[in-house]
Amino acid sequence: MGMINANLLKMFNNLMNLAKEKGQTINLMEVCGTHTMALFEHGIRSLLPENINLVSGPGCPVCVTGEEVIVEAMDLIENNTVTMFTFGDMMKVPGEGRTLNELKAQGFPIKVAYSPRVALEFAEKNPKIEVVFFGAGFETTAPALGAVILEAFNKKLNNFSVILSVKTVPPAIHFLFSQEIRINGFILPGHVSAVIGAKSFRFITEKYQVPAVVTGFTAEELLLGISLVVNSILKREPGYYNAYPTVVREHGNIVAQKIISEVFEIGDAYWRGIGNIPSSGLFLKEKFAKFDAKKKFGLKDRQPIIPRGCKCGEIMLGKVLPPACPLFGKACTPEKPVGACMVSSEGSCAAYFKYGRR
Amino acid sequence: MDLITLAHGAGGKLTAKLIDNLFKKYLGNEYLFQGDDGAVLSLPTSKIVFSTDSFVVSPRIFPGGDIGKLAVYGTVNDLAVMGAKPLFLSLGLILEEGLMIPELERIIQSIAEAAKITGVKIVTGDTKVVEKGKGDQIYINTSGIGVINAPFIPTGRAAKPGDKILVNGFLGDHGAAILACRENITGDFISDCAPLNDLIELILENFPVHTMRDPSRGGLAATLNEIAKQSRVGIELWEESIPIRPQVKTLCGYLGLDAFALANEGKVVVILPSEVATEVLETMKTHPLGQNAAIIGEVKNEPQGIVYLKNAFGGERIIDMPLGENLPRIC
């Protein structure tokens, strides 16, 4: 952690005091799940006055993956001889009451991977095994997924395919503004912005007149980000800031963008608990159709499964905080999660449960 | 072929050969040589501590240690933190058909060395062989007996508000080393696998320790949560004082893990009255296993059963009991 720059801390504390004096309610949305975790981890919530709320947005990839996609993955593994790789959090998300973890315990070959490359390498080494990578993600994971698919394409691999649930963040923020939300400022995802560029979120301030800041994940970066956006709110001068310039460029990472546009095409996507958001999903282009596990194994499309009782959708839209969900901490805990927000290490419910309000 | 077959576990000639050529050769002592079904032991006092632990770590050999060392140090450390001087160990081996005997020999040698370092005798043992595919090469169970000489026994129920919390060095090294191995992550990750009995003896001889525990599986987070509940106290930690290596922090960031929940195999948490804390810290630093010791926090009245962390700029958060699913089979 190290020490925090004393001037920054002073500025932050002064702004928090000023905000407290003024008394207006300020709702800040941190869109990204990693920010949710980092804000708790650094105890930053405990430093905010009561009239400043941090609300988590739809920025956790596992949380916004529809339950039906998980059920599809389980269908695939039960009805076909495949070895499946996926990210750790996916293992615990329930789909119609079951999880990939449970299938693994029954003996189905399901492996946890930190990167899709592991699955590709396994497929190359084991040409007789059908390997499927089940990946959820945003613009951050899309380049890695795209690169692996390009490599499989170039190497003409026949035993590798993917189930993807890849979404893009800016359309979700447009969608937020179509809802009745009261967000006074945005803390924008640093990693996503590093790929698509700070420019991709300028519309928040330009079109909707709401202050916003792209920021990093250390305590210092977060304190700076919050200071900039709160200052902007108090002054009633909607500003747009890139407080993560060492990593985030105005136009982003062109190489990564090229991979994304080469492999994926944009389409409407279903967000768990939220619904359909136009042009918010990335899907494999026709050229790469042979790597689409759903087509390869003839999986049927499933209707979206609406989670029962849990308020995932409202939580991810910033309408309510996790403790307001009737299931929170009772029927839904990290040991036995109902919704993905409680499963994923980036989920706002899991963060609330793990780190508490302090 | 020089490998373990089912016959090695059948109790016949091959079993006897294994016992003679490996176990007696490396682990032999007057008790083991008796060759009976159990060992007749003489204990210097009537107060003993008895503890058991099983070891299923994967990979079996890792930077800084192996499953053999871990099996001895793990039980020795459990006895030591209870204030006992470890004397005797049992050694139960479950081997999988196909395990290479040279590897087994290396592990037995490692066990012998660890026993010698800690001054414990392996006095009874058992070997079973399971069919190929029904185990992961080798599982080890050790049980141990230690005797209590000190007038008091540190327990998890004895932490008092005002007490200081100390740890003898960098946290999370074992968990990080195992994970780095498994995920093929290169970097300077070395397990802290070590026997704590000597260091603990040094502390117990000189200071009135209330609570002592080795934060192995579940790491510091699990250990302190247990103590906070057992002692019905709150525990405040100071983030800047907690020794964690930068590379371990980076690995945690990369894999999305909590360094406080990573396993340790050579660390002890000591909780004792505030008045002696600085002196204990200096004493710990005189020992090779305590050179990076630190006072990391304080026991509070409130909130009962809760562990929380304060950072340099006043931020606070709760350190919860880890779920433990991220890191299966770490010790």
XYZ file of C-alpha atoms in Angstrom:
689
model
C 0.000 0.000 0.000
C 2.587 2.476 1.090
C 1.899 5.968 2.269
C -0.609 8.187 0.605
C 0.549 11.546 -0.720
C -0.213 13.973 2.113
C -1.505 16.725 -0.183
C -3.865 14.348 -1.901
C -5.183 13.107 1.425
C -5.690 16.680 2.611
C -7.558 17.588 -0.572
C -9.700 14.475 -0.265
C -10.545 15.124 3.377
C -11.333 18.795 2.703
C -13.662 17.828 -0.119
C -15.381 15.214 2.023
C -15.914 17.803 4.769
C -17.255 20.292 2.264
C -19.631 17.689 0.842
C -20.796 16.861 4.347
C -21.462 20.545 5.122
C -23.412 21.038 1.930
C -25.428 17.977 2.814
C -26.707 17.099 -0.658
C -26.897 13.388 -1.373
C -24.213 12.336 -3.822
C -24.432 8.945 -5.501
C -21.245 7.820 -7.191
C -21.336 4.732 -9.348
C -18.223 2.617 -9.671
C -19.015 0.734 -12.840
C -16.288 -1.868 -12.554
C -16.310 -4.843 -10.186
C -12.599 -4.588 -9.528
C -13.183 -1.030 -8.327
C -15.936 -2.281 -6.025
C -13.484 -4.693 -4.449
C -10.633 -2.186 -4.324
C -12.795 0.490 -2.677
C -13.691 -1.947 0.071
C -10.190 -3.320 0.312
C -8.650 0.087 0.926
C -11.358 0.985 3.400
C -12.332 3.998 1.317
C -16.030 3.602 1.986
C -15.314 4.168 5.677
C -13.843 7.578 4.819
C -16.875 8.973 3.004
C -19.453 11.138 4.772
C -22.915 9.641 5.092
C -24.345 11.703 2.266
C -21.915 10.241 -0.284
C -22.930 6.788 -1.463
C -20.927 4.443 -3.602
C -23.135 2.249 -5.736
C -21.863 -0.627 -7.836
C -22.634 -0.693 -11.530
C -23.001 -3.489 -14.066
C -19.269 -4.052 -14.367
C -18.713 -7.549 -13.086
C -18.578 -9.964 -16.038
C -19.744 -13.024 -14.123
C -22.594 -11.066 -12.526
C -24.060 -9.969 -15.841
C -23.782 -13.389 -17.499
C -27.248 -14.857 -17.825
C -28.042 -17.971 -15.832
C -29.168 -19.603 -19.072
C -25.615 -19.399 -20.436
C -24.378 -21.378 -17.443
C -27.115 -23.933 -17.976
C -26.054 -24.189 -21.632
C -22.482 -24.863 -20.572
C -23.688 -27.583 -18.206
C -25.872 -29.080 -20.960
C -22.836 -29.203 -23.188
C -20.648 -30.952 -20.685
C -23.301 -33.485 -19.691
C -24.299 -34.438 -23.214
C -20.943 -34.427 -24.969
C -17.449 -35.722 -24.382
C -15.631 -32.461 -23.883
C -13.097 -31.029 -21.473
C -14.159 -27.592 -20.328
C -11.972 -24.752 -19.072
C -13.407 -21.708 -17.375
C -12.619 -18.879 -14.959
C -12.790 -19.783 -11.260
C -15.820 -17.685 -10.440
C -17.900 -19.404 -13.100
C -17.553 -22.665 -11.209
C -19.737 -21.466 -8.374
C -22.570 -19.664 -10.143
C -25.764 -21.661 -9.877
C -27.664 -22.530 -13.046
C -31.063 -24.033 -12.282
C -29.774 -24.940 -8.842
C -26.595 -26.705 -9.937
C -23.049 -25.501 -10.474
C -20.084 -26.464 -12.636
C -18.296 -27.238 -9.365
C -20.871 -29.913 -8.641
C -20.491 -31.392 -12.124
C -16.735 -31.438 -11.600
C -17.211 -33.316 -8.342
C -19.304 -35.853 -10.255
C -16.272 -36.504 -12.439
C -16.889 -34.328 -15.485
C -13.602 -32.880 -16.792
C -13.890 -29.208 -15.909
C -10.763 -27.204 -15.224
C -10.201 -23.743 -13.838
C -7.965 -21.499 -15.928
C -6.779 -17.964 -15.336
C -6.402 -17.414 -19.059
C -7.995 -18.858 -22.216
C -4.499 -19.597 -23.494
C -4.262 -22.505 -21.055
C -7.239 -24.129 -22.777
C -5.765 -23.559 -26.223
C -2.443 -25.088 -25.200
C -4.252 -28.073 -23.720
C -6.166 -28.529 -26.985
C -2.947 -28.419 -28.993
C -1.299 -31.014 -26.787
C -4.348 -33.289 -26.761
C -5.680 -33.392 -30.322
C -8.077 -36.249 -29.492
C -9.853 -34.282 -26.767
C -12.581 -31.761 -27.566
C -11.694 -28.669 -25.563
C -14.210 -25.920 -24.801
C -13.377 -22.628 -23.159
C -16.277 -20.995 -21.355
C -15.458 -17.333 -20.974
C -17.299 -14.303 -19.731
C -15.863 -10.853 -19.930
C -15.831 -7.267 -21.086
C -13.503 -5.314 -23.341
C -10.703 -6.360 -20.993
C -10.887 -10.081 -21.696
C -12.103 -9.752 -25.296
C -8.602 -9.199 -26.767
C -7.215 -12.286 -25.012
C -10.192 -14.365 -26.133
C -9.902 -12.951 -29.644
C -6.174 -13.678 -29.802
C -6.736 -17.287 -28.785
C -9.433 -17.714 -31.414
C -7.197 -16.198 -34.085
C -4.437 -18.553 -33.080
C -6.754 -21.563 -33.198
C -7.906 -20.381 -36.630
C -4.358 -19.947 -37.946
C -3.296 -23.309 -36.563
C -6.449 -24.901 -38.010
C -7.329 -26.535 -34.706
C -10.375 -28.743 -34.941
C -10.758 -29.675 -31.290
C -11.140 -26.216 -29.780
C -14.246 -24.112 -29.338
C -15.702 -21.512 -27.016
C -18.856 -20.506 -25.210
C -18.597 -16.770 -24.880
C -20.530 -14.209 -22.958
C -18.653 -11.044 -23.831
C -20.166 -7.635 -23.310
C -19.204 -4.013 -23.801
C -19.576 -1.358 -21.120
C -20.523 1.920 -22.889
C -23.934 0.656 -24.136
C -24.777 -0.401 -20.573
C -24.130 3.135 -19.375
C -26.344 4.536 -22.123
C -28.954 2.089 -20.909
C -28.545 3.320 -17.309
C -29.507 6.803 -18.433
C -32.711 5.440 -19.935
C -33.648 4.201 -16.473
C -34.720 6.168 -13.441
C -31.374 6.379 -11.782
C -29.946 9.111 -9.634
C -26.231 8.882 -10.275
C -24.355 12.117 -9.732
C -20.940 10.932 -10.840
C -19.181 7.986 -12.428
C -15.955 6.210 -11.491
C -15.092 4.575 -14.799
C -13.307 1.255 -15.272
C -9.559 1.691 -15.726
C -8.853 -1.607 -17.458
C -11.761 -1.361 -19.890
C -10.731 2.207 -20.713
C -7.164 1.078 -21.329
C -8.515 -1.024 -24.204
C -11.218 1.198 -25.694
C -9.763 4.570 -24.722
C -10.884 7.365 -22.416
C -12.792 8.852 -25.338
C -15.327 6.027 -25.184
C -16.938 7.365 -22.025
C -16.865 11.103 -22.801
C -20.526 10.928 -23.767
C -21.419 10.655 -20.063
C -20.374 14.223 -19.477
C -20.980 15.618 -22.952
C -24.439 14.152 -23.544
C -25.763 13.667 -20.017
C -23.866 16.432 -18.148
C -22.711 14.044 -15.437
C -19.136 14.252 -14.066
C -17.015 11.178 -14.663
C -13.467 10.002 -14.057
C -11.370 7.133 -15.388
C -9.221 5.912 -12.555
C -6.875 3.163 -11.426
C -7.148 0.688 -8.578
C -4.688 1.731 -5.884
C -5.872 3.643 -2.822
C -4.162 6.773 -4.092
C -5.709 6.509 -7.552
C -9.144 5.948 -6.094
C -8.873 8.856 -3.654
C -7.813 11.088 -6.541
C -10.647 9.847 -8.762
C -13.270 10.398 -6.074
C -11.845 13.843 -5.270
C -12.027 14.973 -8.896
C -15.572 13.847 -9.415
C -16.875 15.115 -6.047
C -15.226 18.490 -6.634
C -16.903 18.644 -10.010
C -20.286 17.814 -8.483
C -19.955 20.381 -5.695
C -18.970 23.074 -8.182
C -21.781 22.060 -10.514
C -19.350 22.016 -13.406
C -19.599 18.573 -15.003
C -16.038 17.574 -15.830
C -14.591 14.518 -17.495
C -11.208 13.329 -16.223
C -8.645 10.725 -17.055
C -6.927 10.157 -13.711
C -5.154 7.043 -14.957
C -3.104 8.505 -17.812
C -0.141 6.170 -17.312
C -2.324 3.266 -18.434
C -5.283 4.809 -20.233
C -4.819 6.759 -23.482
C -7.489 8.838 -25.135
C -7.754 6.373 -28.016
C -6.929 3.229 -26.055
C -4.991 0.205 -27.166
C -5.197 0.073 -30.933
C -3.701 -3.434 -31.198
C -6.297 -4.842 -28.822
C -9.085 -3.000 -30.642
C -7.901 -4.498 -33.922
C -8.085 -8.025 -32.522
C -11.580 -7.361 -31.197
C -12.847 -6.011 -34.501
C -11.190 -8.815 -36.445
C -12.787 -11.612 -34.410
C -16.037 -10.223 -33.071
C -19.129 -8.506 -34.350
C -21.505 -6.429 -32.287
C -25.015 -7.589 -31.429
C -27.718 -7.217 -28.816
C -26.943 -8.972 -25.568
C -28.923 -10.122 -22.589
C -27.623 -8.894 -19.236
C -28.542 -10.909 -16.204
C -31.150 -9.204 -14.101
C -31.196 -6.202 -16.420
C -32.466 -7.493 -19.741
C -31.589 -6.927 -23.337
C -29.236 -4.050 -24.083
C -28.916 -3.136 -27.769
C -25.484 -3.489 -29.376
C -23.828 -4.440 -26.097
C -22.496 -7.900 -26.920
C -19.545 -9.283 -28.842
C -20.175 -12.399 -30.912
C -17.908 -14.475 -33.131
C -17.853 -13.425 -36.771
C -19.076 -15.952 -39.338
C -15.459 -16.620 -40.349
C -14.836 -18.110 -36.908
C -18.131 -19.984 -36.604
C -16.363 -23.333 -36.319
C -15.068 -22.224 -32.917
C -18.558 -21.531 -31.609
C -19.257 -24.434 -29.257
C -22.999 -23.797 -29.399
C -23.026 -24.340 -33.170
C -20.450 -27.117 -33.111
C -22.408 -29.208 -30.641
C -25.856 -28.082 -31.760
C -26.872 -26.589 -28.416
C -30.347 -25.149 -28.350
C -30.865 -21.519 -27.459
C -32.387 -21.109 -24.048
C -34.730 -18.402 -22.899
C -33.282 -16.011 -20.344
C -33.752 -17.320 -16.830
C -34.979 -14.621 -14.487
C -33.378 -15.078 -11.077
C -36.033 -15.645 -8.464
C -36.190 -13.336 -5.485
C -32.788 -11.787 -5.911
C -32.342 -8.139 -6.728
C -29.198 -8.544 -8.863
C -30.603 -6.371 -11.611
C -31.581 -3.473 -9.372
C -28.269 -3.724 -7.542
C -26.282 -3.592 -10.780
C -28.308 -0.614 -11.973
C -27.485 1.165 -8.746
C -31.111 1.337 -7.673
C -30.542 -0.474 -4.382
C -27.541 -1.513 -2.298
C -26.868 -5.218 -1.664
C -28.148 -5.251 1.947
C -31.531 -4.135 0.591
C -31.941 -7.475 -1.152
C -34.161 -9.756 0.954
C -31.839 -12.689 0.260
C -28.593 -10.898 1.163
C -26.663 -12.706 3.896
C -29.610 -15.022 4.538
C -30.588 -17.292 1.647
C -27.690 -15.880 -0.351
C -24.142 -16.079 1.028
C -20.756 -16.684 -0.632
C -20.983 -20.327 0.477
C -24.397 -20.780 -1.075
C -24.938 -17.954 -3.508
C -28.266 -17.424 -5.235
C -27.079 -14.747 -7.630
C -23.817 -14.184 -9.428
C -23.229 -10.895 -7.570
C -22.602 -12.993 -4.487
C -20.427 -15.495 -6.349
C -17.975 -13.408 -8.252
C -15.042 -11.939 -6.412
C -15.921 -8.777 -8.305
C -19.588 -8.910 -7.413
C -20.958 -6.108 -5.289
C -22.853 -8.460 -2.963
C -19.736 -10.577 -2.367
C -17.737 -7.409 -1.682
C -20.349 -6.163 0.776
C -20.472 -9.538 2.459
C -16.722 -9.977 2.578
C -15.626 -6.551 3.672
C -18.704 -5.292 5.423
C -19.808 -1.707 5.625
C -16.748 -0.558 7.576
C 10.849 -50.854 -12.557
C 11.585 -48.904 -9.456
C 8.056 -47.965 -8.573
C 5.401 -48.608 -5.974
C 3.067 -51.482 -6.765
C 0.036 -52.726 -4.896
C 2.256 -55.473 -3.466
C 4.207 -52.868 -1.512
C 1.107 -52.340 0.557
C 0.046 -55.955 0.906
C 1.898 -56.628 4.131
C 4.193 -59.263 2.655
C 7.805 -59.391 1.633
C 7.735 -56.215 -0.439
C 6.178 -54.283 2.433
C 8.886 -55.549 4.752
C 11.504 -54.559 2.221
C 10.094 -51.075 1.974
C 10.086 -50.770 5.760
C 13.668 -52.006 6.062
C 15.187 -50.207 3.086
C 13.443 -46.905 3.485
C 11.665 -46.301 6.744
C 14.000 -48.018 9.192
C 17.029 -46.898 7.227
C 16.162 -43.231 7.430
C 13.781 -42.921 10.355
C 15.046 -45.653 12.689
C 15.331 -45.172 16.435
C 15.004 -47.345 19.535
C 11.185 -47.173 19.467
C 10.765 -47.866 15.764
C 13.243 -50.751 15.840
C 11.044 -52.564 18.387
C 8.835 -53.377 15.417
C 5.669 -53.911 17.437
C 2.178 -52.775 16.552
C 2.555 -49.745 18.765
C 5.295 -47.859 20.550
C 5.718 -47.908 24.307
C 6.705 -44.386 25.245
C 7.972 -42.804 28.427
C 6.769 -39.282 29.000
C 8.536 -36.931 31.397
C 5.327 -35.265 32.628
C 1.659 -36.102 32.804
C 0.534 -33.118 30.731
C 0.779 -33.890 27.039
C -0.516 -32.382 23.822
C -1.680 -34.734 21.086
C -2.269 -33.454 17.545
C -2.788 -34.813 14.046
C -2.678 -33.446 10.535
C -2.835 -34.817 6.988
C -0.841 -33.562 4.038
C -2.083 -33.780 0.475
C -0.180 -30.908 -1.087
C 0.225 -30.616 -4.835
C 2.899 -30.238 -6.142
C 4.701 -32.587 -3.756
C 8.016 -30.795 -4.156
C 8.002 -27.008 -4.266
C 10.487 -24.153 -3.789
C 11.399 -24.138 -0.118
C 10.128 -27.575 0.800
C 8.285 -30.766 0.021
C 5.415 -32.818 1.386
C 7.790 -34.693 3.745
C 9.097 -31.614 5.511
C 5.613 -30.184 5.617
C 4.294 -33.349 7.279
C 6.836 -33.144 10.091
C 6.882 -29.377 10.581
C 3.089 -29.128 10.337
C 2.456 -31.360 13.330
C 5.531 -30.139 15.237
C 4.268 -26.556 14.834
C 0.774 -27.494 15.981
C 2.251 -29.004 19.142
C 4.612 -26.084 19.691
C 1.939 -23.383 19.497
C 0.084 -25.244 22.232
C 3.134 -24.689 24.408
C 4.364 -28.269 24.114
C 7.803 -29.635 23.401
C 7.269 -32.061 20.490
C 8.676 -35.533 21.183
C 7.064 -38.288 19.123
C 5.413 -38.561 15.723
C 3.517 -41.252 13.899
C 3.813 -41.453 10.121
C 0.960 -42.738 7.985
C 1.593 -43.010 4.248
C -0.985 -43.575 1.541
C 0.859 -44.252 -1.690
C -0.549 -44.564 -5.173
C 0.469 -47.462 -7.334
C 3.095 -46.186 -9.772
C 4.843 -43.715 -7.465
C 8.561 -43.839 -8.244
C 10.537 -45.241 -5.348
C 13.402 -42.730 -5.741
C 10.879 -39.953 -5.212
C 9.511 -41.689 -2.144
C 13.067 -42.092 -0.913
C 13.686 -38.389 -1.353
C 10.564 -37.600 0.658
C 11.539 -40.054 3.431
C 15.013 -38.500 3.569
C 13.367 -35.136 3.900
C 11.176 -36.449 6.735
C 14.263 -37.836 8.483
C 16.059 -34.524 8.182
C 13.053 -32.587 9.468
C 12.705 -34.995 12.409
C 16.358 -34.511 13.253
C 16.122 -30.728 13.094
C 13.082 -30.627 15.364
C 14.304 -33.360 17.708
C 11.241 -35.559 17.308
C 11.281 -39.328 16.885
C 9.062 -41.168 14.492
C 7.905 -44.057 16.618
C 5.170 -45.762 14.665
C 3.944 -45.812 11.122
C 1.765 -47.382 8.497
C 1.814 -47.698 4.726
C -1.080 -48.390 2.404
C -0.993 -48.542 -1.383
C -4.067 -47.603 -3.418
C -4.695 -48.456 -7.060
C -3.455 -46.145 -9.790
C -5.910 -43.305 -10.229
C -7.260 -43.529 -6.703
C -4.812 -41.184 -5.062
C -2.403 -38.441 -5.928
C 0.930 -40.282 -5.626
C 1.379 -39.714 -1.907
C -0.679 -38.593 1.062
C 0.888 -38.303 4.492
C -0.648 -38.202 7.940
C 1.374 -37.358 11.010
C 0.182 -37.401 14.597
C 2.351 -36.085 17.354
C 2.773 -36.040 21.090
C 4.451 -33.217 22.943
C 4.883 -32.531 26.622
C 4.075 -29.329 28.437
C 6.717 -27.909 30.711
C 5.580 -24.304 30.940
C 3.234 -23.401 33.808
C 0.542 -22.196 31.409
C -0.918 -23.254 28.076
C -1.596 -20.597 25.455
C -5.071 -21.042 24.001
C -7.323 -19.333 21.499
C -9.667 -18.389 24.337
C -7.176 -16.236 26.227
C -6.663 -13.114 24.080
C -7.426 -10.012 26.195
C -8.339 -6.465 25.154
C -5.157 -4.391 25.108
C -2.964 -7.342 24.088
C -0.615 -6.830 21.157
C -0.470 -9.182 18.179
C 2.882 -10.219 16.739
C 3.940 -12.311 13.804
C 7.455 -13.629 13.131
C 7.817 -12.599 9.489
C 6.443 -12.323 5.944
C 2.962 -13.743 5.462
C 1.606 -15.748 2.549
C 4.896 -17.142 1.244
C 3.819 -20.787 1.294
C 0.480 -20.191 -0.400
C 2.128 -17.980 -3.011
C 4.880 -20.536 -3.735
C 2.356 -23.342 -4.235
C 0.112 -21.238 -6.445
C 3.000 -19.932 -8.527
C 4.116 -23.547 -9.082
C 0.662 -24.677 -10.099
C 0.003 -21.769 -12.404
C 3.510 -21.801 -13.874
C 4.128 -18.271 -12.715
C 7.807 -17.469 -12.557
C 9.140 -15.240 -9.841
C 10.821 -15.275 -6.515
C 8.305 -17.361 -4.563
C 9.667 -19.592 -1.815
C 7.635 -21.430 0.815
C 8.314 -20.465 4.423
C 8.034 -24.131 5.471
C 9.986 -24.246 8.779
C 9.907 -25.699 12.301
C 8.733 -23.189 14.879
C 9.424 -25.152 18.073
C 12.758 -23.519 18.787
C 11.525 -19.957 18.307
C 8.386 -20.677 20.321
C 10.411 -22.179 23.163
C 12.474 -19.004 23.267
C 9.317 -16.903 23.560
C 7.518 -19.129 26.052
C 10.521 -19.389 28.346
C 10.595 -15.654 28.787
C 7.137 -14.198 28.298
C 3.535 -14.729 29.461
C 1.897 -15.548 26.119
C -1.914 -15.512 26.091
C -2.578 -16.970 22.663
C -0.396 -18.526 20.009
C -1.314 -20.138 16.719
C 0.329 -20.986 13.409
C -1.662 -19.398 10.597
C -1.418 -22.275 8.117
C -4.430 -23.034 5.899
C -6.709 -20.004 5.695
C -3.790 -17.762 6.601
C -3.797 -14.876 9.033
C -7.432 -14.110 8.203
C -8.733 -17.506 9.340
C -6.492 -17.691 12.405
C -7.434 -14.278 13.755
C -11.124 -14.775 13.011
C -11.021 -17.997 15.022
C -9.275 -16.275 17.910
C -11.630 -13.274 17.829
C -14.582 -15.643 18.152
C -13.005 -17.951 20.736
C -11.838 -15.078 22.936
C -14.923 -12.932 22.262
C -12.864 -9.887 21.358
C -12.360 -7.559 18.427
C -9.059 -7.559 16.579
C -7.589 -4.461 14.955
C -4.806 -4.894 12.416
C -2.519 -2.217 11.022
C -2.080 -2.732 7.316
C 1.261 -0.931 7.034
C 2.805 -3.059 9.788
C 1.915 -6.451 8.348
C 4.939 -7.930 6.587
C 4.054 -9.192 3.112
C 6.596 -9.442 0.311
C 5.946 -7.176 -2.694
C 5.976 -10.147 -5.075
C 3.302 -11.886 -2.983
C 1.153 -8.755 -3.112
C 1.597 -8.593 -6.867
C 0.700 -12.264 -7.295
C -2.423 -11.746 -5.200
C -3.397 -8.787 -7.335
C -2.857 -10.816 -10.477
C -4.826 -13.843 -9.340
C -7.424 -11.883 -7.392
C -6.512 -13.397 -4.035
C -6.224 -12.045 -0.540
C -2.686 -12.261 0.883
C -4.121 -12.455 4.385
C -5.846 -15.698 3.433
C -2.768 -17.367 1.940
C -1.288 -20.342 3.796
C 1.880 -20.125 5.891
C 4.011 -23.034 7.078
C 6.612 -21.282 9.200
C 4.737 -18.480 10.853
C 3.368 -17.993 14.325
C 0.941 -15.409 15.615
C 1.661 -14.453 19.224
C -0.793 -12.509 21.365
C 0.393 -11.209 24.717
C 0.215 -8.240 27.129
C 1.078 -4.894 25.617
C 3.762 -4.164 28.247
C 6.053 -6.905 26.964
C 5.314 -6.580 23.243
C 8.419 -4.593 22.289
C 10.653 -6.884 24.290
C 9.134 -9.958 22.648
C 9.624 -8.366 19.249
C 13.321 -7.818 19.996
C 13.637 -11.393 21.241
C 11.956 -12.755 18.118
C 14.344 -10.766 15.953
C 17.331 -12.494 17.527
C 16.096 -15.815 16.088
C 16.705 -16.731 12.416
C 12.961 -17.339 11.942
C 12.000 -14.024 13.497
C 14.134 -11.479 11.704
C 11.183 -9.864 9.995
C 8.914 -10.070 13.024
C 6.436 -7.253 13.552
C 3.717 -6.025 15.876
C 0.728 -6.055 13.579
C -2.229 -5.082 15.692
C -4.094 -5.026 18.947
C -6.898 -6.872 20.688
C -9.960 -4.723 21.392
C -13.137 -5.059 23.437
C -15.306 -4.460 20.431
C -16.642 -5.493 17.981
C -16.694 -9.000 19.373
C -15.726 -11.738 16.962
C -14.689 -9.286 14.244
C -11.255 -8.727 12.714
C -10.746 -5.392 10.991
C -7.903 -3.677 9.228
C -6.874 -0.031 9.473
C -4.660 1.578 6.875
C -2.316 4.562 7.007
C -4.902 7.048 5.809
C -7.624 5.968 8.191
C -9.553 3.590 5.956
C -11.065 0.555 7.636
C -12.392 -2.749 6.448
C -13.381 -6.099 7.845
C -11.124 -9.119 7.325
C -13.536 -11.974 7.035
C -13.025 -15.693 7.434
C -11.859 -16.876 4.003
C -14.076 -19.300 2.156
C -11.024 -21.360 1.332
C -12.137 -22.586 -2.050
C -9.534 -20.696 -4.025
C -6.673 -22.646 -2.611
C -7.450 -26.307 -2.289
C -4.772 -28.705 -1.177
C -2.144 -26.357 -0.023
C -0.814 -28.178 3.006
